[in-house]
């Protein structure tokens, strides 16, 4: 149990909560997740950081990400402005990539990290791959879409990544081939056959793999909200709008009856019900409270709350 003055206990006292859930496919078992709360050394900013790692070609790369990455990021942060977090994540991802190549070069993993800075009321995301992260403001009937914090590095969804890989010498981009010799599925880069071309590890894929994360920081909405980060085992069956609807329902229950620990499990259960067990399914949900002056406000009808949020971020 946490000490009363620990960062995790202080975050809970402020109304921030985190839940995690996963179901492992019996033939894969390569997803990993982690959570860490900390305070920056110089500026004493109170933060929590979450990780989803979706491994492939064995769990070694995602295992290493689970053990190494969050302390490596937190240890680099003397202050936690957006540019500091982006730099710390970029350096830590590069170190993790080198460690993966040295220890088990054929294993690889996508990585999505989210840092919530409660002192500045900002959320930052750094990711390589296609494990998405969303910010869902508590705007139940205002029609606002969720904010996509991550960026997909699947070539068929990212023109910049497609152009980067096409420019590499000796790389062929084509579909895979099924048992009948027919092309099928996503476009992939060969050698290696990757469809998602940013990650860590995958030493057999050479320069096709980039470990440089896409980074983004946005303000937390004054009326509070939820953040979900999940592996593609969730997003293959659950749309962003469906996840947002679920989290908004739960956030309203939180405001009326206190924290509910089942939110991440409900995201995983929704994916299971919609798509079945095709892959490992992992999710983390972080709940962020409203500012005090917004706690008792009727979010469905408050023009002021809407104006405070609109225009501050790009919506998915």
PDB file of C-alpha atoms in Angstrom:
ATOM      1  CA  UNK A   1       0.000   0.000   0.000  1.00  0.00           C
ATOM      2  CA  UNK A   2       1.281   3.471  -0.880  1.00  0.00           C
ATOM      3  CA  UNK A   3       2.652   5.809   1.782  1.00  0.00           C
ATOM      4  CA  UNK A   4       0.229   8.679   2.434  1.00  0.00           C
ATOM      5  CA  UNK A   5       2.746  11.181   1.072  1.00  0.00           C
ATOM      6  CA  UNK A   6       3.757   9.148  -1.996  1.00  0.00           C
ATOM      7  CA  UNK A   7       3.050  10.609  -5.454  1.00  0.00           C
ATOM      8  CA  UNK A   8       0.440   7.896  -6.124  1.00  0.00           C
ATOM      9  CA  UNK A   9      -1.436   8.598  -2.868  1.00  0.00           C
ATOM     10  CA  UNK A  10      -1.351  12.349  -3.438  1.00  0.00           C
ATOM     11  CA  UNK A  11      -2.739  11.903  -6.953  1.00  0.00           C
ATOM     12  CA  UNK A  12      -5.613   9.806  -5.631  1.00  0.00           C
ATOM     13  CA  UNK A  13      -6.351  12.472  -3.013  1.00  0.00           C
ATOM     14  CA  UNK A  14      -6.595  15.013  -5.836  1.00  0.00           C
ATOM     15  CA  UNK A  15      -9.148  12.813  -7.625  1.00  0.00           C
ATOM     16  CA  UNK A  16      -6.899  11.254 -10.286  1.00  0.00           C
ATOM     17  CA  UNK A  17      -7.363   7.505 -10.724  1.00  0.00           C
ATOM     18  CA  UNK A  18      -5.888   4.831 -12.994  1.00  0.00           C
ATOM     19  CA  UNK A  19      -7.133   1.365 -13.904  1.00  0.00           C
ATOM     20  CA  UNK A  20      -5.599  -1.288 -16.147  1.00  0.00           C
ATOM     21  CA  UNK A  21      -6.952  -4.502 -17.647  1.00  0.00           C
ATOM     22  CA  UNK A  22      -5.768  -7.107 -20.122  1.00  0.00           C
ATOM     23  CA  UNK A  23      -6.722 -10.438 -21.625  1.00  0.00           C
ATOM     24  CA  UNK A  24      -3.908 -12.403 -23.240  1.00  0.00           C
ATOM     25  CA  UNK A  25      -4.431 -14.475 -26.367  1.00  0.00           C
ATOM     26  CA  UNK A  26      -3.256 -18.037 -25.547  1.00  0.00           C
ATOM     27  CA  UNK A  27      -0.906 -18.121 -28.566  1.00  0.00           C
ATOM     28  CA  UNK A  28       0.516 -14.590 -28.262  1.00  0.00           C
ATOM     29  CA  UNK A  29       0.872 -13.167 -24.727  1.00  0.00           C
ATOM     30  CA  UNK A  30       2.997 -10.251 -25.963  1.00  0.00           C
ATOM     31  CA  UNK A  31       1.128  -7.163 -24.644  1.00  0.00           C
ATOM     32  CA  UNK A  32       2.566  -5.399 -21.599  1.00  0.00           C
ATOM     33  CA  UNK A  33       1.473  -2.366 -19.579  1.00  0.00           C
ATOM     34  CA  UNK A  34       2.849  -0.282 -16.714  1.00  0.00           C
ATOM     35  CA  UNK A  35       1.980   2.720 -14.526  1.00  0.00           C
ATOM     36  CA  UNK A  36       4.261   5.021 -12.528  1.00  0.00           C
ATOM     37  CA  UNK A  37       3.602   8.157 -10.440  1.00  0.00           C
ATOM     38  CA  UNK A  38       6.447  10.548  -9.667  1.00  0.00           C
ATOM     39  CA  UNK A  39       7.416  14.104  -8.787  1.00  0.00           C
ATOM     40  CA  UNK A  40       9.982  16.042 -10.822  1.00  0.00           C
ATOM     41  CA  UNK A  41      13.239  16.711  -9.003  1.00  0.00           C
ATOM     42  CA  UNK A  42      13.560  20.473  -9.458  1.00  0.00           C
ATOM     43  CA  UNK A  43      10.080  21.893 -10.109  1.00  0.00           C
ATOM     44  CA  UNK A  44       8.170  19.371  -7.913  1.00  0.00           C
ATOM     45  CA  UNK A  45       5.539  18.732 -10.573  1.00  0.00           C
ATOM     46  CA  UNK A  46       3.267  15.796  -9.761  1.00  0.00           C
ATOM     47  CA  UNK A  47       2.891  13.418 -12.719  1.00  0.00           C
ATOM     48  CA  UNK A  48       1.658   9.979 -13.637  1.00  0.00           C
ATOM     49  CA  UNK A  49       2.861   8.026 -16.649  1.00  0.00           C
ATOM     50  CA  UNK A  50       1.243   5.043 -18.378  1.00  0.00           C
ATOM     51  CA  UNK A  51       2.593   2.561 -20.930  1.00  0.00           C
ATOM     52  CA  UNK A  52       1.079   0.124 -23.409  1.00  0.00           C
ATOM     53  CA  UNK A  53       3.596  -2.081 -25.287  1.00  0.00           C
ATOM     54  CA  UNK A  54       2.301  -4.420 -28.009  1.00  0.00           C
ATOM     55  CA  UNK A  55       5.034  -6.934 -28.800  1.00  0.00           C
ATOM     56  CA  UNK A  56       5.582  -9.217 -31.777  1.00  0.00           C
ATOM     57  CA  UNK A  57       8.038 -11.994 -32.647  1.00  0.00           C
ATOM     58  CA  UNK A  58       8.111 -12.878 -28.969  1.00  0.00           C
ATOM     59  CA  UNK A  59       7.566 -10.893 -25.769  1.00  0.00           C
ATOM     60  CA  UNK A  60      11.184  -9.907 -25.155  1.00  0.00           C
ATOM     61  CA  UNK A  61      10.918  -6.322 -26.499  1.00  0.00           C
ATOM     62  CA  UNK A  62       7.638  -5.576 -24.704  1.00  0.00           C
ATOM     63  CA  UNK A  63       9.018  -7.175 -21.502  1.00  0.00           C
ATOM     64  CA  UNK A  64      11.995  -4.832 -21.658  1.00  0.00           C
ATOM     65  CA  UNK A  65       9.718  -1.835 -22.302  1.00  0.00           C
ATOM     66  CA  UNK A  66       7.601  -2.742 -19.263  1.00  0.00           C
ATOM     67  CA  UNK A  67      10.653  -2.930 -16.986  1.00  0.00           C
ATOM     68  CA  UNK A  68      12.797  -0.111 -18.331  1.00  0.00           C
ATOM     69  CA  UNK A  69      10.890   2.664 -20.066  1.00  0.00           C
ATOM     70  CA  UNK A  70       8.838   4.482 -17.400  1.00  0.00           C
ATOM     71  CA  UNK A  71      11.688   4.883 -14.864  1.00  0.00           C
ATOM     72  CA  UNK A  72      13.956   5.959 -17.754  1.00  0.00           C
ATOM     73  CA  UNK A  73      11.536   8.723 -18.759  1.00  0.00           C
ATOM     74  CA  UNK A  74      10.791   9.859 -15.196  1.00  0.00           C
ATOM     75  CA  UNK A  75      14.498   9.883 -14.329  1.00  0.00           C
ATOM     76  CA  UNK A  76      15.214  12.330 -17.157  1.00  0.00           C
ATOM     77  CA  UNK A  77      12.598  14.863 -16.052  1.00  0.00           C
ATOM     78  CA  UNK A  78      13.939  17.608 -13.785  1.00  0.00           C
ATOM     79  CA  UNK A  79      10.978  19.693 -14.942  1.00  0.00           C
ATOM     80  CA  UNK A  80       7.956  18.545 -16.929  1.00  0.00           C
ATOM     81  CA  UNK A  81       7.102  21.152 -19.536  1.00  0.00           C
ATOM     82  CA  UNK A  82       5.961  19.706 -22.859  1.00  0.00           C
ATOM     83  CA  UNK A  83       9.360  20.094 -24.506  1.00  0.00           C
ATOM     84  CA  UNK A  84      11.064  18.333 -21.575  1.00  0.00           C
ATOM     85  CA  UNK A  85       8.676  15.383 -21.780  1.00  0.00           C
ATOM     86  CA  UNK A  86       9.069  15.114 -25.562  1.00  0.00           C
ATOM     87  CA  UNK A  87      12.874  15.129 -25.258  1.00  0.00           C
ATOM     88  CA  UNK A  88      12.902  12.609 -22.379  1.00  0.00           C
ATOM     89  CA  UNK A  89      10.620  10.224 -24.263  1.00  0.00           C
ATOM     90  CA  UNK A  90      12.641  10.493 -27.481  1.00  0.00           C
ATOM     91  CA  UNK A  91      15.892   9.737 -25.628  1.00  0.00           C
ATOM     92  CA  UNK A  92      14.382   6.879 -23.611  1.00  0.00           C
ATOM     93  CA  UNK A  93      12.791   5.300 -26.696  1.00  0.00           C
ATOM     94  CA  UNK A  94      16.180   5.399 -28.461  1.00  0.00           C
ATOM     95  CA  UNK A  95      17.887   3.774 -25.465  1.00  0.00           C
ATOM     96  CA  UNK A  96      15.184   1.094 -25.319  1.00  0.00           C
ATOM     97  CA  UNK A  97      15.612   0.399 -29.040  1.00  0.00           C
ATOM     98  CA  UNK A  98      19.365  -0.101 -28.575  1.00  0.00           C
ATOM     99  CA  UNK A  99      18.761  -2.415 -25.616  1.00  0.00           C
ATOM    100  CA  UNK A 100      16.273  -4.477 -27.631  1.00  0.00           C
ATOM    101  CA  UNK A 101      18.713  -4.861 -30.512  1.00  0.00           C
ATOM    102  CA  UNK A 102      21.482  -5.893 -28.124  1.00  0.00           C
ATOM    103  CA  UNK A 103      19.472  -8.385 -26.032  1.00  0.00           C
ATOM    104  CA  UNK A 104      17.020  -9.974 -28.482  1.00  0.00           C
ATOM    105  CA  UNK A 105      17.262  -8.353 -31.917  1.00  0.00           C
ATOM    106  CA  UNK A 106      14.397 -10.168 -33.663  1.00  0.00           C
ATOM    107  CA  UNK A 107      11.681  -9.254 -31.147  1.00  0.00           C
ATOM    108  CA  UNK A 108       9.889  -5.927 -31.587  1.00  0.00           C
ATOM    109  CA  UNK A 109       7.185  -3.813 -29.986  1.00  0.00           C
ATOM    110  CA  UNK A 110       5.007  -0.786 -30.513  1.00  0.00           C
ATOM    111  CA  UNK A 111       5.047   1.678 -27.606  1.00  0.00           C
ATOM    112  CA  UNK A 112       2.517   4.256 -26.408  1.00  0.00           C
ATOM    113  CA  UNK A 113       3.303   6.399 -23.353  1.00  0.00           C
ATOM    114  CA  UNK A 114       1.045   9.029 -21.797  1.00  0.00           C
ATOM    115  CA  UNK A 115       2.269  11.507 -19.169  1.00  0.00           C
ATOM    116  CA  UNK A 116      -0.335  13.429 -17.156  1.00  0.00           C
ATOM    117  CA  UNK A 117       1.161  16.501 -15.488  1.00  0.00           C
ATOM    118  CA  UNK A 118      -1.355  17.390 -12.789  1.00  0.00           C
ATOM    119  CA  UNK A 119       0.547  20.529 -11.772  1.00  0.00           C
ATOM    120  CA  UNK A 120       0.337  22.105 -15.231  1.00  0.00           C
ATOM    121  CA  UNK A 121      -2.881  20.207 -16.093  1.00  0.00           C
ATOM    122  CA  UNK A 122      -1.423  18.918 -19.344  1.00  0.00           C
ATOM    123  CA  UNK A 123      -1.317  15.510 -20.984  1.00  0.00           C
ATOM    124  CA  UNK A 124       1.535  14.449 -23.262  1.00  0.00           C
ATOM    125  CA  UNK A 125       1.731  11.388 -25.491  1.00  0.00           C
ATOM    126  CA  UNK A 126       4.735   9.787 -27.187  1.00  0.00           C
ATOM    127  CA  UNK A 127       4.193   6.759 -29.401  1.00  0.00           C
ATOM    128  CA  UNK A 128       5.693   4.503 -32.016  1.00  0.00           C
ATOM    129  CA  UNK A 129       3.314   2.121 -33.743  1.00  0.00           C
ATOM    130  CA  UNK A 130      -0.464   1.822 -33.734  1.00  0.00           C
ATOM    131  CA  UNK A 131      -1.549   1.489 -30.086  1.00  0.00           C
ATOM    132  CA  UNK A 132      -3.822   4.525 -29.888  1.00  0.00           C
ATOM    133  CA  UNK A 133      -4.400   6.943 -27.005  1.00  0.00           C
ATOM    134  CA  UNK A 134      -7.454   9.204 -26.700  1.00  0.00           C
ATOM    135  CA  UNK A 135      -8.459  12.084 -24.449  1.00  0.00           C
ATOM    136  CA  UNK A 136     -12.221  12.104 -23.821  1.00  0.00           C
ATOM    137  CA  UNK A 137     -13.485  15.387 -22.283  1.00  0.00           C
ATOM    138  CA  UNK A 138     -16.508  15.222 -19.981  1.00  0.00           C
ATOM    139  CA  UNK A 139     -18.870  16.839 -22.479  1.00  0.00           C
ATOM    140  CA  UNK A 140     -21.651  14.301 -22.516  1.00  0.00           C
ATOM    141  CA  UNK A 141     -24.118  15.873 -24.955  1.00  0.00           C
ATOM    142  CA  UNK A 142     -22.125  18.645 -26.591  1.00  0.00           C
ATOM    143  CA  UNK A 143     -21.141  16.350 -29.434  1.00  0.00           C
ATOM    144  CA  UNK A 144     -17.410  16.882 -29.086  1.00  0.00           C
ATOM    145  CA  UNK A 145     -15.289  14.043 -30.509  1.00  0.00           C
ATOM    146  CA  UNK A 146     -12.374  12.609 -28.532  1.00  0.00           C
ATOM    147  CA  UNK A 147      -8.900  14.045 -28.984  1.00  0.00           C
ATOM    148  CA  UNK A 148      -6.443  11.613 -30.593  1.00  0.00           C
ATOM    149  CA  UNK A 149      -3.190  11.928 -28.670  1.00  0.00           C
ATOM    150  CA  UNK A 150      -1.211   9.286 -30.571  1.00  0.00           C
ATOM    151  CA  UNK A 151      -0.430   8.929 -34.260  1.00  0.00           C
ATOM    152  CA  UNK A 152      -0.612   5.718 -36.270  1.00  0.00           C
ATOM    153  CA  UNK A 153       2.607   4.629 -37.990  1.00  0.00           C
ATOM    154  CA  UNK A 154       0.915   1.996 -40.112  1.00  0.00           C
ATOM    155  CA  UNK A 155       2.068   2.805 -43.655  1.00  0.00           C
ATOM    156  CA  UNK A 156      -1.414   2.552 -45.159  1.00  0.00           C
ATOM    157  CA  UNK A 157      -2.626   5.193 -42.662  1.00  0.00           C
ATOM    158  CA  UNK A 158       0.384   7.530 -42.698  1.00  0.00           C
ATOM    159  CA  UNK A 159       1.591   9.144 -45.928  1.00  0.00           C
ATOM    160  CA  UNK A 160       4.770  10.493 -44.294  1.00  0.00           C
ATOM    161  CA  UNK A 161       5.825   7.037 -43.146  1.00  0.00           C
ATOM    162  CA  UNK A 162       5.049   5.583 -46.554  1.00  0.00           C
ATOM    163  CA  UNK A 163       7.234   8.248 -48.200  1.00  0.00           C
ATOM    164  CA  UNK A 164      10.060   7.719 -45.675  1.00  0.00           C
ATOM    165  CA  UNK A 165      10.159   3.979 -46.270  1.00  0.00           C
ATOM    166  CA  UNK A 166       9.834   4.277 -50.057  1.00  0.00           C
ATOM    167  CA  UNK A 167      12.940   6.484 -50.066  1.00  0.00           C
ATOM    168  CA  UNK A 168      15.089   3.811 -48.383  1.00  0.00           C
ATOM    169  CA  UNK A 169      17.408   1.911 -50.740  1.00  0.00           C
ATOM    170  CA  UNK A 170      16.741  -1.790 -51.188  1.00  0.00           C
ATOM    171  CA  UNK A 171      13.270  -1.743 -49.599  1.00  0.00           C
ATOM    172  CA  UNK A 172      10.283  -3.272 -51.388  1.00  0.00           C
ATOM    173  CA  UNK A 173       6.707  -2.347 -50.416  1.00  0.00           C
ATOM    174  CA  UNK A 174       4.040  -4.918 -51.239  1.00  0.00           C
ATOM    175  CA  UNK A 175       1.344  -7.064 -49.670  1.00  0.00           C
ATOM    176  CA  UNK A 176       2.033 -10.389 -48.034  1.00  0.00           C
ATOM    177  CA  UNK A 177       1.180 -13.655 -49.783  1.00  0.00           C
ATOM    178  CA  UNK A 178      -1.266 -16.293 -48.557  1.00  0.00           C
ATOM    179  CA  UNK A 179      -0.980 -20.079 -48.864  1.00  0.00           C
ATOM    180  CA  UNK A 180      -2.287 -19.949 -52.441  1.00  0.00           C
ATOM    181  CA  UNK A 181       0.363 -17.464 -53.488  1.00  0.00           C
ATOM    182  CA  UNK A 182      -2.164 -14.613 -53.642  1.00  0.00           C
ATOM    183  CA  UNK A 183      -1.482 -11.124 -52.225  1.00  0.00           C
ATOM    184  CA  UNK A 184      -3.495 -10.202 -49.130  1.00  0.00           C
ATOM    185  CA  UNK A 185      -3.620  -7.776 -46.209  1.00  0.00           C
ATOM    186  CA  UNK A 186      -1.811  -4.514 -45.544  1.00  0.00           C
ATOM    187  CA  UNK A 187       1.095  -3.181 -47.543  1.00  0.00           C
ATOM    188  CA  UNK A 188       4.343  -4.244 -45.876  1.00  0.00           C
ATOM    189  CA  UNK A 189       7.992  -3.225 -46.134  1.00  0.00           C
ATOM    190  CA  UNK A 190      10.504  -5.923 -47.023  1.00  0.00           C
ATOM    191  CA  UNK A 191      12.921  -7.134 -45.742  1.00  0.00           C
ATOM    192  CA  UNK A 192      11.082  -7.864 -42.526  1.00  0.00           C
ATOM    193  CA  UNK A 193       7.485  -7.550 -43.677  1.00  0.00           C
ATOM    194  CA  UNK A 194       6.425  -4.753 -41.310  1.00  0.00           C
ATOM    195  CA  UNK A 195       3.123  -2.938 -41.883  1.00  0.00           C
ATOM    196  CA  UNK A 196       3.736  -0.662 -38.848  1.00  0.00           C
ATOM    197  CA  UNK A 197       7.136   0.905 -39.390  1.00  0.00           C
ATOM    198  CA  UNK A 198       7.879   2.714 -36.132  1.00  0.00           C
ATOM    199  CA  UNK A 199       8.677   0.730 -33.024  1.00  0.00           C
ATOM    200  CA  UNK A 200      11.563  -0.696 -31.041  1.00  0.00           C
ATOM    201  CA  UNK A 201      13.580  -3.807 -31.835  1.00  0.00           C
ATOM    202  CA  UNK A 202      12.932  -5.653 -35.129  1.00  0.00           C
ATOM    203  CA  UNK A 203      16.625  -5.831 -35.925  1.00  0.00           C
ATOM    204  CA  UNK A 204      15.994  -7.842 -39.096  1.00  0.00           C
ATOM    205  CA  UNK A 205      14.136  -4.879 -40.635  1.00  0.00           C
ATOM    206  CA  UNK A 206      17.044  -2.441 -40.741  1.00  0.00           C
ATOM    207  CA  UNK A 207      16.281   1.226 -41.382  1.00  0.00           C
ATOM    208  CA  UNK A 208      12.633   0.476 -42.058  1.00  0.00           C
ATOM    209  CA  UNK A 209      12.113   0.690 -38.279  1.00  0.00           C
ATOM    210  CA  UNK A 210      12.213   4.141 -36.700  1.00  0.00           C
ATOM    211  CA  UNK A 211      12.169   4.457 -32.922  1.00  0.00           C
ATOM    212  CA  UNK A 212      11.531   8.234 -33.003  1.00  0.00           C
ATOM    213  CA  UNK A 213       8.159   8.825 -31.336  1.00  0.00           C
ATOM    214  CA  UNK A 214       5.386  11.126 -32.455  1.00  0.00           C
ATOM    215  CA  UNK A 215       4.861  13.545 -29.544  1.00  0.00           C
ATOM    216  CA  UNK A 216       1.884  15.703 -28.660  1.00  0.00           C
ATOM    217  CA  UNK A 217       0.827  17.765 -25.619  1.00  0.00           C
ATOM    218  CA  UNK A 218      -2.632  19.241 -24.988  1.00  0.00           C
ATOM    219  CA  UNK A 219      -4.247  20.889 -21.964  1.00  0.00           C
ATOM    220  CA  UNK A 220      -6.539  18.846 -19.780  1.00  0.00           C
ATOM    221  CA  UNK A 221     -10.127  20.083 -20.156  1.00  0.00           C
ATOM    222  CA  UNK A 222     -11.254  22.259 -17.218  1.00  0.00           C
ATOM    223  CA  UNK A 223     -14.356  20.088 -16.817  1.00  0.00           C
ATOM    224  CA  UNK A 224     -12.226  16.943 -16.481  1.00  0.00           C
ATOM    225  CA  UNK A 225     -12.035  13.887 -18.677  1.00  0.00           C
ATOM    226  CA  UNK A 226     -10.667  10.403 -19.218  1.00  0.00           C
ATOM    227  CA  UNK A 227      -7.641   9.144 -21.144  1.00  0.00           C
ATOM    228  CA  UNK A 228      -7.589   5.674 -22.657  1.00  0.00           C
ATOM    229  CA  UNK A 229      -4.546   4.014 -24.182  1.00  0.00           C
ATOM    230  CA  UNK A 230      -4.907   0.543 -25.613  1.00  0.00           C
ATOM    231  CA  UNK A 231      -3.311  -2.007 -27.895  1.00  0.00           C
ATOM    232  CA  UNK A 232      -4.732  -2.694 -31.350  1.00  0.00           C
ATOM    233  CA  UNK A 233      -6.540  -5.684 -29.874  1.00  0.00           C
ATOM    234  CA  UNK A 234      -8.978  -3.083 -28.527  1.00  0.00           C
ATOM    235  CA  UNK A 235      -9.095  -0.735 -31.527  1.00  0.00           C
ATOM    236  CA  UNK A 236      -9.657  -3.553 -34.028  1.00  0.00           C
ATOM    237  CA  UNK A 237     -13.105  -3.994 -32.471  1.00  0.00           C
ATOM    238  CA  UNK A 238     -13.937  -0.683 -30.777  1.00  0.00           C
ATOM    239  CA  UNK A 239     -14.313   2.650 -32.575  1.00  0.00           C
ATOM    240  CA  UNK A 240     -13.069   5.861 -31.009  1.00  0.00           C
ATOM    241  CA  UNK A 241     -16.671   7.077 -30.680  1.00  0.00           C
ATOM    242  CA  UNK A 242     -17.753   3.886 -28.888  1.00  0.00           C
ATOM    243  CA  UNK A 243     -14.842   4.136 -26.444  1.00  0.00           C
ATOM    244  CA  UNK A 244     -15.631   7.811 -25.825  1.00  0.00           C
ATOM    245  CA  UNK A 245     -19.298   7.055 -25.124  1.00  0.00           C
ATOM    246  CA  UNK A 246     -18.336   4.379 -22.584  1.00  0.00           C
ATOM    247  CA  UNK A 247     -15.818   6.606 -20.793  1.00  0.00           C
ATOM    248  CA  UNK A 248     -18.206   9.555 -20.642  1.00  0.00           C
ATOM    249  CA  UNK A 249     -20.871   7.371 -19.041  1.00  0.00           C
ATOM    250  CA  UNK A 250     -18.343   6.187 -16.463  1.00  0.00           C
ATOM    251  CA  UNK A 251     -17.051   9.693 -15.770  1.00  0.00           C
ATOM    252  CA  UNK A 252     -20.562  10.847 -14.937  1.00  0.00           C
ATOM    253  CA  UNK A 253     -20.861   7.965 -12.466  1.00  0.00           C
ATOM    254  CA  UNK A 254     -17.522   8.983 -10.955  1.00  0.00           C
ATOM    255  CA  UNK A 255     -18.740  12.525 -10.390  1.00  0.00           C
ATOM    256  CA  UNK A 256     -21.855  11.315  -8.593  1.00  0.00           C
ATOM    257  CA  UNK A 257     -20.676   8.275  -6.661  1.00  0.00           C
ATOM    258  CA  UNK A 258     -16.901   8.322  -6.461  1.00  0.00           C
ATOM    259  CA  UNK A 259     -14.226   6.472  -8.484  1.00  0.00           C
ATOM    260  CA  UNK A 260     -15.116   3.255 -10.313  1.00  0.00           C
ATOM    261  CA  UNK A 261     -12.277   0.783 -10.741  1.00  0.00           C
ATOM    262  CA  UNK A 262     -13.864  -1.213 -13.581  1.00  0.00           C
ATOM    263  CA  UNK A 263     -13.464   1.292 -16.400  1.00  0.00           C
ATOM    264  CA  UNK A 264     -10.410  -0.281 -18.086  1.00  0.00           C
ATOM    265  CA  UNK A 265     -11.961  -3.725 -17.728  1.00  0.00           C
ATOM    266  CA  UNK A 266     -15.110  -2.417 -19.400  1.00  0.00           C
ATOM    267  CA  UNK A 267     -13.041  -1.228 -22.378  1.00  0.00           C
ATOM    268  CA  UNK A 268     -11.444  -4.670 -22.675  1.00  0.00           C
ATOM    269  CA  UNK A 269     -14.821  -6.402 -22.278  1.00  0.00           C
ATOM    270  CA  UNK A 270     -16.301  -4.191 -25.003  1.00  0.00           C
ATOM    271  CA  UNK A 271     -13.508  -5.224 -27.379  1.00  0.00           C
ATOM    272  CA  UNK A 272     -14.019  -8.893 -26.533  1.00  0.00           C
ATOM    273  CA  UNK A 273     -17.763  -8.661 -27.140  1.00  0.00           C
ATOM    274  CA  UNK A 274     -17.348  -6.876 -30.478  1.00  0.00           C
ATOM    275  CA  UNK A 275     -14.363  -8.620 -32.042  1.00  0.00           C
ATOM    276  CA  UNK A 276     -13.642 -11.711 -29.961  1.00  0.00           C
ATOM    277  CA  UNK A 277     -10.199 -12.949 -28.927  1.00  0.00           C
ATOM    278  CA  UNK A 278      -8.148 -12.345 -32.083  1.00  0.00           C
ATOM    279  CA  UNK A 279      -5.159 -10.761 -30.319  1.00  0.00           C
ATOM    280  CA  UNK A 280      -3.938  -9.707 -26.882  1.00  0.00           C
ATOM    281  CA  UNK A 281      -6.287  -7.012 -25.546  1.00  0.00           C
ATOM    282  CA  UNK A 282      -4.891  -4.396 -23.137  1.00  0.00           C
ATOM    283  CA  UNK A 283      -6.124  -1.011 -21.909  1.00  0.00           C
ATOM    284  CA  UNK A 284      -5.317   1.644 -19.317  1.00  0.00           C
ATOM    285  CA  UNK A 285      -7.797   4.360 -18.350  1.00  0.00           C
ATOM    286  CA  UNK A 286      -6.717   7.492 -16.474  1.00  0.00           C
ATOM    287  CA  UNK A 287      -9.465   9.640 -14.941  1.00  0.00           C
ATOM    288  CA  UNK A 288      -8.733  13.370 -14.518  1.00  0.00           C
ATOM    289  CA  UNK A 289     -11.025  15.468 -12.308  1.00  0.00           C
ATOM    290  CA  UNK A 290     -12.569  18.829 -13.137  1.00  0.00           C
ATOM    291  CA  UNK A 291     -11.132  22.062 -11.844  1.00  0.00           C
ATOM    292  CA  UNK A 292     -12.861  23.040  -8.607  1.00  0.00           C
ATOM    293  CA  UNK A 293     -14.923  25.812 -10.200  1.00  0.00           C
ATOM    294  CA  UNK A 294     -16.292  23.317 -12.756  1.00  0.00           C
ATOM    295  CA  UNK A 295     -17.068  20.440 -10.380  1.00  0.00           C
ATOM    296  CA  UNK A 296     -20.724  21.322  -9.791  1.00  0.00           C
ATOM    297  CA  UNK A 297     -21.365  22.713 -13.249  1.00  0.00           C
ATOM    298  CA  UNK A 298     -23.966  21.169 -15.556  1.00  0.00           C
ATOM    299  CA  UNK A 299     -21.663  20.128 -18.386  1.00  0.00           C
ATOM    300  CA  UNK A 300     -24.518  19.456 -20.784  1.00  0.00           C
ATOM    301  CA  UNK A 301     -25.693  23.048 -20.839  1.00  0.00           C
ATOM    302  CA  UNK A 302     -22.677  25.133 -19.855  1.00  0.00           C
ATOM    303  CA  UNK A 303     -21.654  27.461 -22.661  1.00  0.00           C
ATOM    304  CA  UNK A 304     -18.691  28.596 -20.575  1.00  0.00           C
ATOM    305  CA  UNK A 305     -17.311  25.071 -20.212  1.00  0.00           C
ATOM    306  CA  UNK A 306     -17.632  24.499 -23.948  1.00  0.00           C
ATOM    307  CA  UNK A 307     -15.871  27.771 -24.789  1.00  0.00           C
ATOM    308  CA  UNK A 308     -13.016  26.928 -22.381  1.00  0.00           C
ATOM    309  CA  UNK A 309     -12.317  23.744 -24.310  1.00  0.00           C
ATOM    310  CA  UNK A 310     -13.200  24.504 -27.938  1.00  0.00           C
ATOM    311  CA  UNK A 311     -10.306  25.628 -30.057  1.00  0.00           C
ATOM    312  CA  UNK A 312      -7.598  24.543 -27.644  1.00  0.00           C
ATOM    313  CA  UNK A 313      -6.883  21.197 -29.338  1.00  0.00           C
ATOM    314  CA  UNK A 314      -7.395  19.355 -32.607  1.00  0.00           C
ATOM    315  CA  UNK A 315     -10.102  16.705 -32.421  1.00  0.00           C
ATOM    316  CA  UNK A 316      -9.842  13.201 -33.893  1.00  0.00           C
TER     317      UNK A 316
END
